XYZ file of C-alpha atoms in Angstrom:
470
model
C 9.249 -7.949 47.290
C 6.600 -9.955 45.009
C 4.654 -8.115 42.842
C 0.983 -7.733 43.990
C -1.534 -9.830 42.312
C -3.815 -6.767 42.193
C -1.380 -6.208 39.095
C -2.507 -8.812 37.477
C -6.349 -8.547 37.352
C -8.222 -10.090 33.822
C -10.562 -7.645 32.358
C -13.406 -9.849 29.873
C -15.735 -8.570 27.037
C -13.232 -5.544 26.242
C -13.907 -3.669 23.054
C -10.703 -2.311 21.303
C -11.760 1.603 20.347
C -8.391 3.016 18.891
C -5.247 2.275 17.403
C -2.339 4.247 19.575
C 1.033 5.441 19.758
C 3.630 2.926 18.947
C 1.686 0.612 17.416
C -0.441 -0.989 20.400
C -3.974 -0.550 20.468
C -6.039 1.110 22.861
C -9.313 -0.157 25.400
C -10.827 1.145 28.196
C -11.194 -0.872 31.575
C -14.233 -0.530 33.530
C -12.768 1.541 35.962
C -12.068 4.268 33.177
C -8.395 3.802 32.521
C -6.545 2.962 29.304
C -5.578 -0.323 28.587
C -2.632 -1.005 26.083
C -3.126 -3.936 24.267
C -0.725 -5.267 21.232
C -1.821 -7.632 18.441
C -5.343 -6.512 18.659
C -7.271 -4.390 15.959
C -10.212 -2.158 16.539
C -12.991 -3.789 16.654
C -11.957 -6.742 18.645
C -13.567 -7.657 21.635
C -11.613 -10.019 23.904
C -10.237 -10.715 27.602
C -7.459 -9.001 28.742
C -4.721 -10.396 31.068
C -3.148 -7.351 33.048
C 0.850 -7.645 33.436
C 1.517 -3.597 34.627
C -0.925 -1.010 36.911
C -0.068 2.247 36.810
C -1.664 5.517 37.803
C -3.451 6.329 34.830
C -3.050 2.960 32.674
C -2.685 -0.701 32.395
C -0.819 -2.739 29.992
C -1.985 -6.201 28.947
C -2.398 -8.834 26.173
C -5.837 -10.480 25.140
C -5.800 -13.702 26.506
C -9.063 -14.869 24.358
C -11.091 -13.546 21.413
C -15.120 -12.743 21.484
C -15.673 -11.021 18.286
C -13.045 -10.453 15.426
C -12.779 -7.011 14.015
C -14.221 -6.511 10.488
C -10.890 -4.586 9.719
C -8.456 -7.356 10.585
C -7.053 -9.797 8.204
C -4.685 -12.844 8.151
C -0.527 -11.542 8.970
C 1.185 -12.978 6.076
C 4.628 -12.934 8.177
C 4.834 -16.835 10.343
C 6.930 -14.035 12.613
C 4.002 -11.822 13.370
C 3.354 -11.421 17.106
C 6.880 -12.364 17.645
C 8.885 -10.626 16.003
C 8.496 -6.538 16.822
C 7.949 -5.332 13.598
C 5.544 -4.975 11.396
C 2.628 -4.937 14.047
C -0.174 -3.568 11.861
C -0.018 -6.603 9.744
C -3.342 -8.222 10.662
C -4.902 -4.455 10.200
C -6.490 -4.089 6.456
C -4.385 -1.280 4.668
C -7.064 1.017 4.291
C -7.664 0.972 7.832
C -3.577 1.645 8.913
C -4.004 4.680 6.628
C -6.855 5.736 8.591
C -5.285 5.671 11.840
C -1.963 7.252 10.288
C -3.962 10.413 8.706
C -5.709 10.555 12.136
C -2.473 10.804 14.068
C -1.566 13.734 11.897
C -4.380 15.226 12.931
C -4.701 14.610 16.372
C -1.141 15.826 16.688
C -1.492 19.133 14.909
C -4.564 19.903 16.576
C -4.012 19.160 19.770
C -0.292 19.834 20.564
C 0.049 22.740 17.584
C -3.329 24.644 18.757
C -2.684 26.184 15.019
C -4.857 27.121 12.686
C -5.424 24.240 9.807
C -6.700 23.415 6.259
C -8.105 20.915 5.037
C -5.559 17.874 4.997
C -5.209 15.731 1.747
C -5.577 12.561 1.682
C -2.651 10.426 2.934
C -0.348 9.252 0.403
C -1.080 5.663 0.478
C 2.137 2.811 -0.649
C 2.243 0.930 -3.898
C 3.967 -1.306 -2.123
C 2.474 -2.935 0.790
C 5.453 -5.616 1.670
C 9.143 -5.533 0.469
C 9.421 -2.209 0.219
C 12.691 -1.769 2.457
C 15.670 -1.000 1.048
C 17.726 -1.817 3.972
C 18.072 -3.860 6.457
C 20.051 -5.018 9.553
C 20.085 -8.107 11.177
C 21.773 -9.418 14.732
C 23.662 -12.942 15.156
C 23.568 -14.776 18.278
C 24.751 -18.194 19.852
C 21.205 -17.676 21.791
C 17.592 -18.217 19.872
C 14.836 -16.765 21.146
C 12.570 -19.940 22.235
C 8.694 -20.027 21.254
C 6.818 -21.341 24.440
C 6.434 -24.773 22.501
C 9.952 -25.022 22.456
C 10.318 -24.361 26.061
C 8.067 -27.109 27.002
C 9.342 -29.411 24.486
C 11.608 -32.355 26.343
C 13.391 -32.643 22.545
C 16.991 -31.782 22.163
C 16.900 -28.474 20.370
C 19.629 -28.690 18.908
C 22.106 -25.535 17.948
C 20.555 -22.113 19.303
C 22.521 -19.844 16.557
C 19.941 -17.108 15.234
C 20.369 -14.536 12.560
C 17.505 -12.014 12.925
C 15.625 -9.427 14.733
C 16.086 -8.676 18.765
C 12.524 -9.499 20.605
C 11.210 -6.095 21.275
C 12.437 -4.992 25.330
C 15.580 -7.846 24.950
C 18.589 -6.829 24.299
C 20.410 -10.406 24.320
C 17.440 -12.241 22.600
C 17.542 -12.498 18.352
C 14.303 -14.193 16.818
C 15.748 -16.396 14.030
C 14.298 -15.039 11.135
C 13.152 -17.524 7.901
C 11.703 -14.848 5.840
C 10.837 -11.342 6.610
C 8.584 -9.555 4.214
C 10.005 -6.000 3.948
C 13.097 -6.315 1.812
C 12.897 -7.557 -1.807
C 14.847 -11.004 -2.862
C 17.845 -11.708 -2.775
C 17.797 -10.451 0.990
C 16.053 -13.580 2.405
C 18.366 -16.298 0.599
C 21.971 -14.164 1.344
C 20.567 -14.040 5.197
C 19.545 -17.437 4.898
C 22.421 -18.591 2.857
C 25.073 -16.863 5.188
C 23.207 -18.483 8.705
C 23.942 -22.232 7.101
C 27.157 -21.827 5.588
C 27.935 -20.305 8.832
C 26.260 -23.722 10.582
C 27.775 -26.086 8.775
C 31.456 -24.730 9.279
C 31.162 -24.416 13.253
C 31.776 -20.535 13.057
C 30.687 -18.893 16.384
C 27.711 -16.677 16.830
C 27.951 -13.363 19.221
C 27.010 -13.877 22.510
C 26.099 -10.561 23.749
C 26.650 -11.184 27.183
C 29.837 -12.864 27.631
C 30.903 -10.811 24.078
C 32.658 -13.108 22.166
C 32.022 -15.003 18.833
C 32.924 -14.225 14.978
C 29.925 -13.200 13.466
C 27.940 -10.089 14.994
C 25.833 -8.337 12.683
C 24.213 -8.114 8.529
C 23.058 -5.534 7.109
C 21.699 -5.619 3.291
C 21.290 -2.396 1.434
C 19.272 -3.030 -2.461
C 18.474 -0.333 -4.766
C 15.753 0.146 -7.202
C 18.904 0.055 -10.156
C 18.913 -3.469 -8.874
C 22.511 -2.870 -7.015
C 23.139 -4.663 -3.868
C 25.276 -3.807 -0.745
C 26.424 -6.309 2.145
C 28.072 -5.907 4.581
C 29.282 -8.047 7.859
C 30.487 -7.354 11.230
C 32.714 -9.129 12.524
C 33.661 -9.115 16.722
C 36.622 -11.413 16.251
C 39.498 -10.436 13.908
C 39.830 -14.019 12.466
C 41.383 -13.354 8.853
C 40.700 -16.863 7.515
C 37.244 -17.791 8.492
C 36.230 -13.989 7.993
C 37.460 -14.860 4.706
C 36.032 -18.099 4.524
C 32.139 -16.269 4.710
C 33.080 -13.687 2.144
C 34.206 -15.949 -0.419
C 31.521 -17.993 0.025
C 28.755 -15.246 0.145
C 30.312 -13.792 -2.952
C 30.951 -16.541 -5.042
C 26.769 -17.685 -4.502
C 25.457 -14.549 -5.078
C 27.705 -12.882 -7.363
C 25.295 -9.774 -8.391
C 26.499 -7.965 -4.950
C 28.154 -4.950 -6.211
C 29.384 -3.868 -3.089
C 30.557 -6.276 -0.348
C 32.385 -5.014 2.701
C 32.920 -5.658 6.354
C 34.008 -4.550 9.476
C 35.851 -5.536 12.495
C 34.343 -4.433 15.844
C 35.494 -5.534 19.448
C 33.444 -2.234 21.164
C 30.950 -2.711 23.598
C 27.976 -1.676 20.799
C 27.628 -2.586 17.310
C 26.683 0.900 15.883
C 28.968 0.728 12.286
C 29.081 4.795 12.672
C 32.591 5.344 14.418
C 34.114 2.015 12.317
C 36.501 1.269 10.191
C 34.598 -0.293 6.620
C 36.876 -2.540 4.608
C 35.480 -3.146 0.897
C 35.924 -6.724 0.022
C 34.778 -7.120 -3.486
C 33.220 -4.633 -6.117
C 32.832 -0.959 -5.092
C 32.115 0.699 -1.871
C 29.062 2.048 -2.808
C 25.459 1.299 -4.439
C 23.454 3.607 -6.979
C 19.825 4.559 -6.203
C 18.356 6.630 -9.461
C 15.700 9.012 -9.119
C 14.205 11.001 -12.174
C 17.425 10.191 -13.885
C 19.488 11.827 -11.041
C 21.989 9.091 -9.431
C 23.236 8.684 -6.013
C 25.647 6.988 -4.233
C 25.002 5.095 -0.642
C 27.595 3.700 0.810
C 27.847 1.955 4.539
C 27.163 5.188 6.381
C 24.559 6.245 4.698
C 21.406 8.049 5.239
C 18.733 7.352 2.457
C 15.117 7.258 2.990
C 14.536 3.376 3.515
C 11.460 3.286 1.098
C 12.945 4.460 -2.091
C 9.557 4.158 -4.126
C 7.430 6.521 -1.453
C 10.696 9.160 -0.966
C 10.032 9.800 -4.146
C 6.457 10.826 -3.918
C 7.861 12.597 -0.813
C 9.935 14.753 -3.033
C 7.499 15.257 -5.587
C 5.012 16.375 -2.730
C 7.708 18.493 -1.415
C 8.642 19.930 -4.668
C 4.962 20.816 -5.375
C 4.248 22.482 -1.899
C 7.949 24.966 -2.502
C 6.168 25.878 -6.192
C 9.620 27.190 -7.302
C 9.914 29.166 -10.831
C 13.231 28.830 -11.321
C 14.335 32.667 -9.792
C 14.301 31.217 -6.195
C 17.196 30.819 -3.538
C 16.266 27.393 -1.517
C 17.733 26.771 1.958
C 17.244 22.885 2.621
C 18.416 22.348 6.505
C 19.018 18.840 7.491
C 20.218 17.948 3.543
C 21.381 14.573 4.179
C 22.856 13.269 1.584
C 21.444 16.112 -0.642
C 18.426 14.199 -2.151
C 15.686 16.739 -1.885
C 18.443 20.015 -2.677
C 19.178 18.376 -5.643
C 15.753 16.727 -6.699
C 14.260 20.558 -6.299
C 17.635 21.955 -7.562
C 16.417 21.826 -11.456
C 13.258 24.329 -10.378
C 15.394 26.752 -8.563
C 18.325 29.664 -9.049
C 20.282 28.209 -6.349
C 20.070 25.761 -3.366
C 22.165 25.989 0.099
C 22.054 22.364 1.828
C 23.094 21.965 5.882
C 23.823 18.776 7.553
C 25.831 18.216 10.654
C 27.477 14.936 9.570
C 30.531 15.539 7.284
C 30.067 12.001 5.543
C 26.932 12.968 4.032
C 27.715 16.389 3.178
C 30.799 14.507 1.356
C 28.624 12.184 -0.639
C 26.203 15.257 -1.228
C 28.815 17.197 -3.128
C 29.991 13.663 -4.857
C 26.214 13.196 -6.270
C 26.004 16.621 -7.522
C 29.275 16.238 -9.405
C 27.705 12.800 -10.736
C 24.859 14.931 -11.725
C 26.411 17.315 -13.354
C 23.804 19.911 -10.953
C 26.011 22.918 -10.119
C 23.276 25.010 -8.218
C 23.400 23.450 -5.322
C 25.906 24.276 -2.695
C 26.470 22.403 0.702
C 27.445 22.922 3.934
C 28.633 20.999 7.296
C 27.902 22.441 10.816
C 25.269 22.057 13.528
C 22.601 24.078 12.191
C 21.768 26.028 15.257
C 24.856 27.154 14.990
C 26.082 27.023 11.134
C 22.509 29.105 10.458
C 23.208 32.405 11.450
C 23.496 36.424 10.124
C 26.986 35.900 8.621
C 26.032 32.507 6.841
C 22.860 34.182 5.065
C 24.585 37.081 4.595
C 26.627 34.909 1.994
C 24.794 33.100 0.617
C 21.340 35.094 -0.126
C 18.626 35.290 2.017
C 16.598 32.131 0.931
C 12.933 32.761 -0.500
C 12.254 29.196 0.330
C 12.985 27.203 3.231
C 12.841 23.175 3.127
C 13.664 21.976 6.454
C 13.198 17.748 6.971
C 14.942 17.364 10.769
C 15.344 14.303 12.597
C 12.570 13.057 14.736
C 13.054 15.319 17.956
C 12.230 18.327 15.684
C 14.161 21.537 15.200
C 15.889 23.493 17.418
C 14.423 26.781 19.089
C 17.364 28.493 17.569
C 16.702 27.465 14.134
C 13.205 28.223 14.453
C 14.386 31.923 15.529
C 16.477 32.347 12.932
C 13.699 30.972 10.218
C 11.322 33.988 12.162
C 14.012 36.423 11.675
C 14.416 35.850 7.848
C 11.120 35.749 7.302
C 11.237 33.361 3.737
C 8.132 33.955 1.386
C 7.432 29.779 2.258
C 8.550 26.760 4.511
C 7.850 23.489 3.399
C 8.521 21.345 6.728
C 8.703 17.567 5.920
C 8.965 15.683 9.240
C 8.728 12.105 10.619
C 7.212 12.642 14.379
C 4.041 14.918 13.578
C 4.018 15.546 17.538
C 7.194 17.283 17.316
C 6.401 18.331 13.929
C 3.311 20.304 15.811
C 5.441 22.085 18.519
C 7.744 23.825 15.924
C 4.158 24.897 14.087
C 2.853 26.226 17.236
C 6.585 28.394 17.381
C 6.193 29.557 13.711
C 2.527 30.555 13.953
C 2.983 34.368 15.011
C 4.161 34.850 11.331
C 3.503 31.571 9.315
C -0.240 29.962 8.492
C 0.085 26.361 7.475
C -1.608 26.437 4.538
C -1.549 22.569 3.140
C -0.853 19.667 4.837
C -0.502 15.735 3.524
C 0.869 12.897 4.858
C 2.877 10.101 3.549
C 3.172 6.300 3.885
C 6.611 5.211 4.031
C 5.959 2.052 5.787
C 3.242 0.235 5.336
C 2.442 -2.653 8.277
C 3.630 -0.090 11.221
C 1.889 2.692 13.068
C 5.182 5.175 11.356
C 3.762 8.093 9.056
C 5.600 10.959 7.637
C 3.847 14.249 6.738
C 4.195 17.093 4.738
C 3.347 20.963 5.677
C 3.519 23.884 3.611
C 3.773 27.522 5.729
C 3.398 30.555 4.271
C 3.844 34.284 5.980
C 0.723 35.856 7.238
């Protein structure tokens, strides 16, 4: 059955009122329901072309412009609107920190119903563009098309790509000329590796019949100026595989790592793979108040290495250690924070679930010569029980920085059962950030809050809370 035109009703002289979740903005229709509307700032007033009705929304694009928002400015990206990412980039900076800080709010107001300071102001980026220090890009045999191209009668010649996937299409890669969020050399190896590729006739993937040589990119830089890449391969063809790799190296010989993989499965996720190291070492070295540590393939580091260190030193503030203190960090990672706080503390117990990072954890802590900090693998709702504290000292401070669904009920039992003096709860996803609050409130009060800009040009925000027991 067609869809009903009723769908697709244009709404004129709207004015955007809010910036909203995922990065869309947010109008209301005359009939009193939301409209979602992307590549709009507040401000704007324009038509808006309806493409989905449902019960309590609409979702639509502006189809012309009345008035221009005094907080938008030019993108600076010729992929903006296109490409999915950095959709905040026509919103003036000040005004995306704005809307970030407000989120924070809104979320620990409304869904934590907890008592609240006064927040500090958002930590704002140096760095507005390039600021990534990783990224991963898709090959395929078949381009994304513009609409010009599409009603273009010219031969268009090869439709190889080596970029992004267009937001809601998993078989469609936006070639990709230069992106803005990773320093150089990142755009000429991408660049460099899509021509070279070209020139010799080496197949692209084509997710839907899978098949083709080259798959996916990623590029991994550090602020020591060390640079990781690494290649998927689908096809296990030794000598054009070799072919790229030569090639890649011998242009840009500063990589200090370069590596790649072979992968035939159904998804490209490098987590379950086999890495082969191809030239120089299998790892990179980030450096953070003289502490070093290693990244390698699997890695999880925070991808704006400038801001996680503000992060840290926010973190690091809010615990206020002396020196006396046992710290508990759950969710440790690769260590970073356990060992960044580990100068300022007696001792410091770091959890993780994935036994990579709890390997490269206890590496970087040898590098470091730090031997207060001990770490741990297990799930933590299950690792974090009586017979673990029991062993290790029941922790005066708790830093806890969990992936973006939150923590578990059973981890926030256990935190109410110990009862530490403080719990410094860095989080990515303020909503679910607010639910755990809301849990922790019959014997914490959150007693500072401030949130961080890790990545400027998208609605993301992470924030800082300090709890303390009533």
């Amino acid at each position: 059955m067609g869809r009903k035109n009723t769908d697709k009703v244009v709404f004129h002289q709207i004015q955007v009122l809010d910036a909203g979740a995922k990065g869309v903005s947010v109008a209301k229709a005359p009939d009193g329901k939301v409209i979602f509307i992307p590549n709009v700032v507040p401000g704007d007033v324009v038509d808006v072309q309806t493409f989905k009705k449902r019960k309590a929304y609409y979702e639509g694009k502006a189809v012309k412009f009345h008035e221009l928002s005094e907080h938008r400015v030019d993108p600076i990206c010729e992929h903006f609107g296109v490409c999915g990412g950095c959709k905040w980039q026509n919103m003036k900076y000040s005004q995306q920190l704005y809307y970030k800080q407000n989120e924070v709010k809104n979320h620990l107001q409304r869904i934590g119903k907890v008592e609240l300071p006064e927040f500090e102001t958002i930590l704002g980026s140096e760095k507005q563009f390039f600021y990534r220090n990783k990224m991963e890009f898709s090959f395929s045999n078949s381009r994304w098309l513009t609409e010009k191209e599409i009603g273009s009668t010219e031969d268009l010649g090869n439709r190889n790509a080596l970029g992004f996937h267009i937001p809601k299409m998993w078989d469609k890669i936006l070639d990709i000329e230069k992106c803005h969020l990773q320093e150089d050399p990142s755009n000429a190896i991408r660049n460099e590796i899509r021509a070279f590729a070209n020139e010799h006739n080496l197949a692209f993937f084509n997710p839907r019949e899978h098949s083709g040589l080259l798959r996916t990119l990623m590029i991994r830089t550090a602020s020591t100026g060390e640079i990781m890449v690494l290649i998927q391969f689908f096809e296990d063809d030794k000598a054009n595989r070799e072919l790229v790799l030569d090639h890649l190296y011998e242009k840009f010989p500063q990589i200090t790592s370069l590596q790649y993989v072979v992968n035939a499965k159904q998804n490209d996720t490098i987590y379950d793979q086999d890495i082969k190291l191809y030239k120089g070492r299998n790892y990179i070295l980030e450096e953070m108040e003289g502490l070093k540590f290693s990244i390698n393939a699997k890695s999880f580091y925070q991808t704006n290495s400038d801001q996680a260190y503000e992060l840290y030193k926010i973190t690091r503030d809010y615990a206020g250690l002396t020196g006396e203190e046992t710290v508990y960090d759950l969710y440790t990672g690769t260590g970073t924070i356990a060992q960044f706080v580990s100068k300022k503390a007696k001792k410091v117990i770091g959890v993780e679930s994935v036994p990579e990072a709890i390997l490269d954890a206890k590496a970087n802590a040898e590098r470091n010569n730090i031997t207060n900090c001990e770490f741990f693998v297990g799930d933590m709702k299950v690792v974090f029980n009586e017979a673990f504290i029991a062993q290790h000292g029941k922790p005066d401070v708790i830093i806890t920085d969990p992936p973006r669904d939150g923590m578990h009920a059973a981890v926030i039992d256990q935190i109410l059962k110990i009862a530490p003096k403080k719990v410094v709860y860095v989080s990515c996803n303020s909503a679910t950030q607010a639910r755990d609050l809301a849990l922790m409130d019959e014997k914490y009060k959150v007693t500072r809050v401030r949130p961080v800009d890790m990545f400027p040009q998208t609605h993301h925000v992470e924030n800082v809370v300090l709890l303390e027991l009533r």
